[in-house]
Amino acid sequence: MRAFVLVLAGLLLSACAASIPDDTATRSAPLPSSLPPMKLFSSPQIAPPSRFNAAIARDFLDLAFELESGRKLPVLTRFEGPISVRVTGAQAQSLRTDLTRLLQRLRREAGLNITQVERNQEASITIQVLSRAELQRYVPQAACFVVPRISSWEEFKRNRRGAAVDWTTLQTRERMAIFLPGDVAPQEIRDCLHEELAQAIGPLNDLYRLGDSVFNDDNFHTVLTGFDMLILRAYYAPELKSGMTREQVAARIPSVLARLNPRGQKIRSPVANKTPRAWIDAIETALGPKASDVKRRDAARRAIEIARVQQWTDNRMAFSLFALGRLSLAGESDIALASFLQANTIYSAGPGTRLQSAHVAMQLAAFALSSGQTEAAIRLVDENTSVVARAENAALLATLFMIKAEALALQGRTAEARAIRQDSLGWARYGFGSEKAVRARLREIAGLSQRLREGRPS
């Protein structure tokens, strides 16, 4: 589900602009003949976790001792010593830049002894860059992945069905391989890098109840958060070591967190209950590629019902509503809008889910633009720009700016519209990658206001 958010960001736009052909010129502004240079994020702005240490301790145990499939891991495993990283295969400049930034953060925020070495040197972790087609030829559902005891793609192909890549047989970590595509948007490469490197080093599980973490299959957060760095710092605390059982770690992790995160001793936040498998299955059916549209919408409704039975008022209920909203865009826009509004109310209530709220705000801003509510569209963009920038989501940032540019153009504020549209393109180069993809997004956004410009009912 790694690429879920990028795909989801375009669903409403595609639904609204489906009748606008790719070569249709708009009256808002001609599409630029050339795109500006790619924009890159600089200094990260990371917020510390805002939850009770007792809740984080339980999160740590569930992350460290289970796989995403639900299989149990018998012992904690980690690297016991310095960690080295190398990159093989064709790599873009953006990957080199993003890896350097990530390793700096891991050293500074997680306290890890981790460095990059040359591609021809032995390394603890090998990051191999492949084409998307080659990667998915062997693992069709994966955007990127990490495996143990492997250092190359050829080695993985020889051993992919054997015990060598079985995480449950590990006692300690010595060699890992991360496989990611190099022919996708720079942001997607970076997202893979953050998630897979974090799993190569630390926890292997994802938990839907975590609203402030990359370790969550909803994939709203795509760069490591303050919570994630705390988890990794605790993972490598001297009080812990490879081979410890869940019970042994459970006895020590409270004091580890008290030392590393003293503010978490004072915070009193609710402890979320476990997520039942039935809800996970419903969400995976709703968002997966195999079921029909009808079955996917039914699955989203089933997830909402389970969330109500569980009496959830957290991000899991909001995500259930969000899933139904995105699945209702094509033919039931009233249900989509109602679902997004309800999801936004829940996401906006907590400090740890502001980014999720910004994703919903993009959908609501598109609704507002398509119905001529330009002030509402601009307000939604302005209220969410800073949180999206802090989360380093260039694709979402570019989309918000494009929506605002269209709204300004509808108001006759042509110079302002041109300036913000130009600003959006630099972020779009990073978020969407190819010039073709960037121009397609511009046309989709323009299609939202096209009928209004031509005086046609929407």
Short mmCIF file of C-alpha atoms in Angstrom, two decimals:
data_model
loop_
_atom_site.label_atom_id
_atom_site.label_comp_id
_atom_site.label_asym_id
_atom_site.label_seq_id
_atom_site.Cartn_x
_atom_site.Cartn_y
_atom_site.Cartn_z
CA MET A 1 0.00 0.00 0.00
CA ARG A 2 3.05 2.30 -0.15
CA ALA A 3 1.80 4.32 -3.12
CA PHE A 4 -1.76 4.58 -1.74
CA VAL A 5 -1.70 8.27 -0.82
CA LEU A 6 -0.36 9.40 -4.20
CA VAL A 7 -3.06 7.43 -5.97
CA LEU A 8 -5.76 8.55 -3.59
CA ALA A 9 -4.84 12.23 -4.00
CA GLY A 10 -5.97 12.09 -7.60
CA LEU A 11 -9.21 10.21 -7.20
CA LEU A 12 -11.52 13.14 -6.66
CA LEU A 13 -9.78 15.17 -9.32
CA SER A 14 -10.04 12.35 -11.82
CA ALA A 15 -13.70 11.81 -10.99
CA CYS A 16 -14.54 15.48 -11.47
CA ALA A 17 -12.42 15.99 -14.59
CA ALA A 18 -12.97 12.66 -16.31
CA SER A 19 -14.55 14.33 -19.32
CA ILE A 20 -11.64 16.73 -19.90
CA PRO A 21 -9.31 15.24 -22.55
CA ASP A 22 -5.56 15.52 -21.99
CA ASP A 23 -5.06 18.02 -24.83
CA THR A 24 -7.86 20.39 -23.83
CA ALA A 25 -6.66 23.92 -23.25
CA THR A 26 -8.28 25.81 -20.41
CA ARG A 27 -9.26 29.44 -20.20
CA SER A 28 -7.56 29.90 -16.84
CA ALA A 29 -4.02 30.02 -18.21
CA PRO A 30 -2.05 28.25 -20.89
CA LEU A 31 -0.05 25.28 -19.67
CA PRO A 32 3.60 26.33 -19.25
CA SER A 33 5.92 25.47 -22.11
CA SER A 34 8.64 24.38 -19.69
CA LEU A 35 8.66 23.41 -16.04
CA PRO A 36 10.77 25.11 -13.35
CA PRO A 37 13.51 23.23 -11.47
CA MET A 38 12.48 20.57 -8.98
CA LYS A 39 11.99 21.85 -5.44
CA LEU A 40 13.43 19.93 -2.49
CA PHE A 41 12.72 20.12 1.23
CA SER A 42 15.52 21.35 3.46
CA SER A 43 15.48 21.33 7.25
CA PRO A 44 12.95 18.91 8.76
CA GLN A 45 10.42 20.23 11.26
CA ILE A 46 9.69 17.27 13.52
CA ALA A 47 7.17 17.37 16.37
CA PRO A 48 7.76 15.12 19.40
CA PRO A 49 5.20 12.41 20.17
CA SER A 50 2.21 13.68 22.14
CA ARG A 51 1.06 10.48 23.82
CA PHE A 52 1.38 8.76 27.16
CA ASN A 53 4.50 6.59 27.55
CA ALA A 54 2.36 3.67 28.73
CA ALA A 55 0.55 3.73 25.38
CA ILE A 56 3.85 4.04 23.48
CA ALA A 57 5.22 1.04 25.38
CA ARG A 58 2.35 -1.10 24.18
CA ASP A 59 2.82 0.24 20.66
CA PHE A 60 6.51 -0.67 20.83
CA LEU A 61 5.74 -4.26 21.80
CA ASP A 62 3.10 -4.72 19.11
CA LEU A 63 5.41 -3.21 16.50
CA ALA A 64 8.46 -5.24 17.51
CA PHE A 65 6.94 -8.67 18.08
CA GLU A 66 4.48 -9.09 15.22
CA LEU A 67 4.58 -9.05 11.43
CA GLU A 68 1.98 -7.23 9.35
CA SER A 69 0.42 -10.61 8.58
CA GLY A 70 -0.26 -11.16 12.27
CA ARG A 71 2.47 -13.78 12.72
CA LYS A 72 4.31 -13.52 16.02
CA LEU A 73 8.03 -12.87 16.26
CA PRO A 74 9.62 -14.91 19.06
CA VAL A 75 12.43 -12.49 19.91
CA LEU A 76 13.62 -8.94 19.38
CA THR A 77 16.18 -8.63 16.59
CA ARG A 78 18.38 -5.66 15.70
CA PHE A 79 21.89 -4.85 14.52
CA GLU A 80 24.37 -5.27 17.36
CA GLY A 81 27.03 -2.80 16.28
CA PRO A 82 27.60 -0.05 13.71
CA ILE A 83 25.23 -0.09 10.73
CA SER A 84 26.55 0.52 7.22
CA VAL A 85 24.43 1.28 4.16
CA ARG A 86 25.29 1.08 0.47
CA VAL A 87 23.29 1.80 -2.69
CA THR A 88 23.57 -0.27 -5.88
CA GLY A 89 21.87 0.14 -9.23
CA ALA A 90 21.03 3.32 -11.10
CA GLN A 91 20.18 6.07 -8.64
CA ALA A 92 18.78 9.53 -9.19
CA GLN A 93 20.28 12.59 -7.56
CA SER A 94 17.13 12.94 -5.45
CA LEU A 95 17.76 9.51 -3.92
CA ARG A 96 21.32 10.46 -2.98
CA THR A 97 20.11 13.68 -1.41
CA ASP A 98 17.21 12.07 0.45
CA LEU A 99 19.38 9.21 1.77
CA THR A 100 21.97 11.66 3.09
CA ARG A 101 19.25 13.61 4.89
CA LEU A 102 17.67 10.46 6.30
CA LEU A 103 20.96 9.08 7.65
CA GLN A 104 21.68 12.44 9.27
CA ARG A 105 18.30 12.32 10.97
CA LEU A 106 18.79 8.74 12.15
CA ARG A 107 22.11 9.70 13.73
CA ARG A 108 20.80 12.89 15.30
CA GLU A 109 17.24 11.95 16.33
CA ALA A 110 17.46 8.19 16.89
CA GLY A 111 21.06 8.13 18.11
CA LEU A 112 22.06 5.39 15.64
CA ASN A 113 25.62 4.65 14.57
CA ILE A 114 24.77 4.47 10.86
CA THR A 115 26.87 5.54 7.88
CA GLN A 116 26.90 5.17 4.10
CA VAL A 117 29.72 3.29 2.36
CA GLU A 118 30.70 2.90 -1.29
CA ARG A 119 28.67 0.53 -3.47
CA ASN A 120 31.57 -1.94 -3.82
CA GLN A 121 32.02 -2.31 -0.06
CA GLU A 122 30.33 -4.84 2.18
CA ALA A 123 27.42 -3.33 4.08
CA SER A 124 24.87 -4.18 6.74
CA ILE A 125 22.09 -2.91 4.49
CA THR A 126 22.12 -2.90 0.70
CA ILE A 127 19.64 -0.63 -1.06
CA GLN A 128 19.26 -1.89 -4.62
CA VAL A 129 17.48 0.24 -7.20
CA LEU A 130 15.49 -1.62 -9.87
CA SER A 131 12.84 -0.83 -12.43
CA ARG A 132 9.28 -1.02 -11.13
CA ALA A 133 8.50 -3.69 -13.73
CA GLU A 134 11.35 -5.94 -12.60
CA LEU A 135 10.48 -5.53 -8.93
CA GLN A 136 6.80 -6.29 -9.43
CA ARG A 137 7.57 -9.20 -11.73
CA TYR A 138 8.55 -11.13 -8.60
CA VAL A 139 6.52 -9.32 -5.93
CA PRO A 140 3.46 -7.95 -7.79
CA GLN A 141 1.74 -6.19 -4.90
CA ALA A 142 4.82 -4.43 -3.52
CA ALA A 143 5.98 -0.91 -4.30
CA CYS A 144 9.19 -1.70 -2.39
CA PHE A 145 10.24 -4.15 0.34
CA VAL A 146 12.99 -5.33 2.68
CA VAL A 147 14.26 -8.88 3.26
CA PRO A 148 16.73 -10.38 5.76
CA ARG A 149 19.99 -12.28 5.12
CA ILE A 150 20.18 -10.99 1.53
CA SER A 151 22.51 -8.51 -0.20
CA SER A 152 21.44 -8.53 -3.86
CA TRP A 153 18.49 -9.01 -6.20
CA GLU A 154 20.01 -12.16 -7.66
CA GLU A 155 20.40 -13.59 -4.17
CA PHE A 156 16.77 -12.74 -3.40
CA LYS A 157 15.50 -14.45 -6.55
CA ARG A 158 17.39 -17.62 -5.61
CA ASN A 159 16.16 -17.63 -2.01
CA ARG A 160 12.78 -15.89 -2.09
CA ARG A 161 10.79 -19.03 -1.19
CA GLY A 162 13.22 -20.36 1.40
CA ALA A 163 13.81 -20.03 5.13
CA ALA A 164 16.58 -17.49 4.57
CA VAL A 165 14.06 -14.67 4.12
CA ASP A 166 11.77 -15.79 6.97
CA TRP A 167 11.82 -13.05 9.62
CA THR A 168 10.58 -15.44 12.33
CA THR A 169 13.84 -17.43 12.19
CA LEU A 170 16.11 -14.46 12.91
CA GLN A 171 18.01 -14.14 16.17
CA THR A 172 19.96 -10.99 15.26
CA ARG A 173 20.33 -8.78 12.19
CA GLU A 174 23.50 -8.85 10.13
CA ARG A 175 22.54 -8.43 6.45
CA MET A 176 19.46 -6.78 4.96
CA ALA A 177 18.44 -5.80 1.44
CA ILE A 178 15.97 -3.11 0.43
CA PHE A 179 14.58 -3.19 -3.09
CA LEU A 180 12.96 -0.06 -4.46
CA PRO A 181 12.05 1.26 -7.92
CA GLY A 182 14.17 3.95 -9.51
CA ASP A 183 11.82 4.88 -12.34
CA VAL A 184 9.05 6.46 -10.26
CA ALA A 185 8.54 9.95 -8.83
CA PRO A 186 11.29 11.19 -6.47
CA GLN A 187 8.76 11.40 -3.64
CA GLU A 188 7.76 7.76 -4.06
CA ILE A 189 11.43 6.72 -3.98
CA ARG A 190 11.93 8.74 -0.81
CA ASP A 191 8.81 7.31 0.82
CA CYS A 192 10.06 3.79 0.13
CA LEU A 193 13.45 4.73 1.51
CA HIS A 194 12.04 5.98 4.82
CA GLU A 195 9.67 3.09 5.44
CA GLU A 196 11.93 0.25 4.32
CA LEU A 197 15.09 1.53 6.00
CA ALA A 198 13.13 1.99 9.24
CA GLN A 199 11.94 -1.62 9.00
CA ALA A 200 15.39 -2.93 8.08
CA ILE A 201 16.67 -1.35 11.28
CA GLY A 202 13.68 -1.61 13.59
CA PRO A 203 10.06 -2.78 13.87
CA LEU A 204 8.50 -4.83 11.08
CA ASN A 205 4.84 -4.33 11.90
CA ASP A 206 2.34 -1.61 10.98
CA LEU A 207 -0.51 -0.55 13.27
CA TYR A 208 -3.61 1.25 12.00
CA ARG A 209 -4.19 2.80 15.41
CA LEU A 210 -1.06 4.96 15.08
CA GLY A 211 -2.02 8.35 13.73
CA ASP A 212 1.46 9.91 13.96
CA SER A 213 3.67 7.27 12.39
CA VAL A 214 5.09 5.79 9.21
CA PHE A 215 4.39 2.41 10.84
CA ASN A 216 0.79 2.56 9.66
CA ASP A 217 -0.65 1.08 6.47
CA ASP A 218 -2.82 4.13 5.86
CA ASN A 219 0.40 5.74 4.51
CA PHE A 220 -0.54 9.31 5.32
CA HIS A 221 2.84 9.86 6.96
CA THR A 222 5.59 9.11 4.49
CA VAL A 223 8.69 10.47 6.24
CA LEU A 224 9.74 9.33 9.70
CA THR A 225 8.00 11.25 12.47
CA GLY A 226 9.03 12.18 15.98
CA PHE A 227 7.20 9.10 17.25
CA ASP A 228 9.09 6.89 14.79
CA MET A 229 12.44 8.26 15.85
CA LEU A 230 11.57 7.64 19.50
CA ILE A 231 10.67 4.04 18.67
CA LEU A 232 13.99 3.54 16.85
CA ARG A 233 15.96 5.17 19.65
CA ALA A 234 14.25 2.84 22.15
CA TYR A 235 14.87 -0.13 19.84
CA TYR A 236 18.61 0.46 20.18
CA ALA A 237 18.64 1.38 23.86
CA PRO A 238 21.46 -0.33 25.80
CA GLU A 239 18.86 -1.91 28.09
CA LEU A 240 17.68 -4.08 25.17
CA LYS A 241 19.45 -6.58 22.91
CA SER A 242 18.74 -9.15 20.22
CA GLY A 243 17.25 -12.40 21.44
CA MET A 244 15.09 -10.89 24.20
CA THR A 245 11.52 -12.17 24.43
CA ARG A 246 8.43 -9.99 24.50
CA GLU A 247 8.13 -10.51 28.26
CA GLN A 248 11.75 -9.46 28.82
CA VAL A 249 11.35 -6.34 26.68
CA ALA A 250 8.01 -5.51 28.34
CA ALA A 251 9.78 -5.46 31.72
CA ARG A 252 12.36 -2.92 30.51
CA ILE A 253 10.66 -0.69 27.95
CA PRO A 254 8.78 1.51 30.50
CA SER A 255 12.04 2.68 32.09
CA VAL A 256 13.63 3.10 28.65
CA LEU A 257 10.80 5.40 27.55
CA ALA A 258 10.87 7.30 30.84
CA ARG A 259 14.54 8.06 30.20
CA LEU A 260 14.20 8.90 26.51
CA ASN A 261 10.83 10.68 26.60
CA PRO A 262 10.29 12.23 30.07
CA ARG A 263 7.46 14.46 28.80
CA GLY A 264 5.54 11.27 27.96
CA GLN A 265 5.38 10.43 31.67
CA LYS A 266 3.22 13.48 32.27
CA ILE A 267 0.88 13.26 29.29
CA ARG A 268 -2.39 11.48 29.97
CA SER A 269 -3.88 10.21 26.72
CA PRO A 270 -6.33 7.38 26.04
CA VAL A 271 -4.87 3.96 25.23
CA ALA A 272 -6.39 2.69 21.98
CA ASN A 273 -7.66 -0.87 21.90
CA LYS A 274 -6.32 -3.45 19.47
CA THR A 275 -7.57 -3.41 15.92
CA PRO A 276 -9.66 -6.52 15.15
CA ARG A 277 -8.71 -8.54 12.10
CA ALA A 278 -12.22 -8.13 10.68
CA TRP A 279 -11.72 -4.36 10.36
CA ILE A 280 -8.29 -4.79 8.75
CA ASP A 281 -9.74 -7.28 6.27
CA ALA A 282 -12.55 -4.87 5.41
CA ILE A 283 -10.14 -1.98 4.84
CA GLU A 284 -7.81 -4.11 2.74
CA THR A 285 -10.74 -5.24 0.60
CA ALA A 286 -11.98 -1.66 0.24
CA LEU A 287 -8.60 -0.34 -0.83
CA GLY A 288 -7.30 -3.39 -2.66
CA PRO A 289 -7.34 -3.98 -6.41
CA LYS A 290 -9.11 -7.34 -6.56
CA ALA A 291 -12.74 -6.71 -5.57
CA SER A 292 -15.42 -5.04 -7.69
CA ASP A 293 -16.40 -1.43 -7.02
CA VAL A 294 -19.61 -2.57 -5.32
CA LYS A 295 -17.77 -5.00 -3.04
CA ARG A 296 -15.18 -2.38 -2.20
CA ARG A 297 -17.84 0.13 -1.15
CA ASP A 298 -19.59 -2.58 0.87
CA ALA A 299 -16.27 -3.34 2.57
CA ALA A 300 -15.79 0.33 3.46
CA ARG A 301 -19.28 0.43 4.98
CA ARG A 302 -18.43 -2.75 6.90
CA ALA A 303 -15.30 -1.08 8.27
CA ILE A 304 -17.41 1.89 9.44
CA GLU A 305 -19.85 -0.45 11.18
CA ILE A 306 -17.04 -2.32 12.93
CA ALA A 307 -15.57 1.01 14.02
CA ARG A 308 -18.94 2.01 15.49
CA VAL A 309 -19.26 -1.28 17.36
CA GLN A 310 -15.75 -0.74 18.73
CA GLN A 311 -16.83 2.79 19.74
CA TRP A 312 -13.80 4.28 18.04
CA THR A 313 -13.53 8.02 17.76
CA ASP A 314 -9.92 7.92 16.59
CA ASN A 315 -8.15 7.85 13.23
CA ARG A 316 -9.46 4.34 12.47
CA MET A 317 -13.05 5.55 12.33
CA ALA A 318 -11.90 8.54 10.29
CA PHE A 319 -9.97 6.31 7.89
CA SER A 320 -13.04 4.10 7.42
CA LEU A 321 -15.04 7.19 6.45
CA PHE A 322 -12.23 8.42 4.25
CA ALA A 323 -12.15 5.09 2.40
CA LEU A 324 -15.91 5.25 1.78
CA GLY A 325 -15.56 8.85 0.60
CA ARG A 326 -12.94 8.06 -1.98
CA LEU A 327 -14.85 5.01 -3.21
CA SER A 328 -18.04 7.06 -3.63
CA LEU A 329 -16.53 9.84 -5.73
CA ALA A 330 -17.49 8.54 -9.16
CA GLY A 331 -21.24 8.08 -8.70
CA GLU A 332 -22.32 9.17 -5.20
CA SER A 333 -20.74 12.56 -4.62
CA ASP A 334 -23.16 13.38 -1.79
CA ILE A 335 -22.00 10.31 0.16
CA ALA A 336 -18.39 11.16 -0.65
CA LEU A 337 -18.76 14.72 0.63
CA ALA A 338 -20.56 13.63 3.82
CA SER A 339 -17.92 10.99 4.50
CA PHE A 340 -15.06 13.42 4.00
CA LEU A 341 -16.70 15.98 6.30
CA GLN A 342 -17.16 13.40 9.06
CA ALA A 343 -13.60 12.15 8.65
CA ASN A 344 -12.28 15.69 8.80
CA THR A 345 -14.10 16.36 12.07
CA ILE A 346 -12.33 13.39 13.68
CA TYR A 347 -8.92 14.07 12.18
CA SER A 348 -9.02 17.75 13.11
CA ALA A 349 -9.70 16.97 16.77
CA GLY A 350 -6.28 15.51 17.53
CA PRO A 351 -2.80 17.07 17.25
CA GLY A 352 -1.37 13.85 15.82
CA THR A 353 -3.70 13.68 12.82
CA ARG A 354 -3.39 17.14 11.29
CA LEU A 355 -1.75 15.70 8.18
CA GLN A 356 -4.68 13.34 7.65
CA SER A 357 -6.99 16.33 7.99
CA ALA A 358 -4.99 18.11 5.30
CA HIS A 359 -5.55 15.20 2.90
CA VAL A 360 -9.28 15.48 3.49
CA ALA A 361 -9.06 19.26 3.10
CA MET A 362 -7.62 18.78 -0.39
CA GLN A 363 -10.71 16.76 -1.33
CA LEU A 364 -13.01 19.37 0.20
CA ALA A 365 -11.14 22.19 -1.55
CA ALA A 366 -11.65 20.40 -4.87
CA PHE A 367 -15.37 20.14 -4.12
CA ALA A 368 -15.45 23.84 -3.28
CA LEU A 369 -13.59 24.82 -6.45
CA SER A 370 -15.82 22.72 -8.69
CA SER A 371 -18.92 24.42 -7.25
CA GLY A 372 -17.54 27.95 -7.53
CA GLN A 373 -16.90 28.47 -3.80
CA THR A 374 -13.52 30.05 -4.42
CA GLU A 375 -13.08 31.69 -1.01
CA ALA A 376 -13.73 28.36 0.73
CA ALA A 377 -11.23 26.62 -1.55
CA ILE A 378 -8.55 29.24 -0.85
CA ARG A 379 -9.22 29.12 2.90
CA LEU A 380 -8.91 25.31 2.98
CA VAL A 381 -5.61 25.48 1.13
CA ASP A 382 -4.19 28.24 3.33
CA GLU A 383 -5.20 26.46 6.54
CA ASN A 384 -3.36 23.29 5.56
CA THR A 385 -0.27 24.41 3.64
CA SER A 386 2.07 24.58 6.62
CA VAL A 387 1.24 21.12 7.98
CA VAL A 388 1.72 19.57 4.52
CA ALA A 389 5.06 21.34 4.11
CA ARG A 390 6.21 20.07 7.53
CA ALA A 391 5.25 16.55 6.49
CA GLU A 392 7.31 17.02 3.28
CA ASN A 393 4.51 15.84 1.01
CA ALA A 394 5.31 17.62 -2.24
CA ALA A 395 2.55 15.91 -4.23
CA LEU A 396 -0.14 17.09 -1.84
CA LEU A 397 1.44 20.53 -1.52
CA ALA A 398 1.54 20.95 -5.31
CA THR A 399 -2.09 19.86 -5.63
CA LEU A 400 -3.23 22.33 -2.98
CA PHE A 401 -1.36 25.16 -4.70
CA MET A 402 -2.87 24.23 -8.07
CA ILE A 403 -6.36 24.35 -6.56
CA LYS A 404 -5.64 27.74 -5.02
CA ALA A 405 -4.30 29.05 -8.34
CA GLU A 406 -7.51 28.02 -10.10
CA ALA A 407 -9.61 29.66 -7.40
CA LEU A 408 -7.61 32.90 -7.68
CA ALA A 409 -7.98 32.83 -11.46
CA LEU A 410 -11.76 32.49 -11.12
CA GLN A 411 -11.70 35.62 -8.95
CA GLY A 412 -9.80 37.49 -11.63
CA ARG A 413 -6.58 37.66 -9.57
CA THR A 414 -4.49 36.59 -12.54
CA ALA A 415 -1.01 37.63 -11.37
CA GLU A 416 -1.43 35.89 -8.01
CA ALA A 417 -2.76 32.79 -9.73
CA ARG A 418 0.19 32.69 -12.12
CA ALA A 419 2.71 33.03 -9.27
CA ILE A 420 1.26 30.27 -7.11
CA ARG A 421 0.78 27.97 -10.10
CA GLN A 422 4.45 28.41 -10.95
CA ASP A 423 5.35 27.64 -7.32
CA SER A 424 3.27 24.46 -7.48
CA LEU A 425 5.20 23.14 -10.46
CA GLY A 426 8.53 22.90 -8.65
CA TRP A 427 6.90 20.78 -5.95
CA ALA A 428 5.02 18.78 -8.57
CA ARG A 429 8.33 17.85 -10.23
CA TYR A 430 9.33 16.12 -6.98
CA GLY A 431 5.90 14.78 -6.07
CA PHE A 432 4.72 13.45 -9.44
CA GLY A 433 7.99 12.98 -11.30
CA SER A 434 7.62 13.11 -15.05
CA GLU A 435 6.58 16.19 -16.97
CA LYS A 436 3.68 14.19 -18.39
CA ALA A 437 2.39 13.42 -14.88
CA VAL A 438 2.76 17.05 -13.80
CA ARG A 439 0.86 18.34 -16.82
CA ALA A 440 -1.85 15.73 -16.32
CA ARG A 441 -2.41 16.98 -12.77
CA LEU A 442 -2.58 20.58 -14.00
CA ARG A 443 -5.25 19.62 -16.52
CA GLU A 444 -7.24 17.75 -13.89
CA ILE A 445 -7.27 20.75 -11.58
CA ALA A 446 -8.18 23.07 -14.45
CA GLY A 447 -11.03 20.72 -15.33
CA LEU A 448 -12.62 21.37 -11.93
CA SER A 449 -13.33 24.99 -12.86
CA GLN A 450 -13.70 24.62 -16.61
CA ARG A 451 -17.52 24.43 -16.59
CA LEU A 452 -17.73 27.53 -14.41
CA ARG A 453 -15.54 29.48 -16.82
CA GLU A 454 -17.70 28.45 -19.74
CA GLY A 455 -20.92 29.27 -17.92
CA ARG A 456 -22.07 25.67 -17.90
CA PRO A 457 -23.78 24.01 -14.89
CA SER A 458 -21.50 21.69 -12.96
#
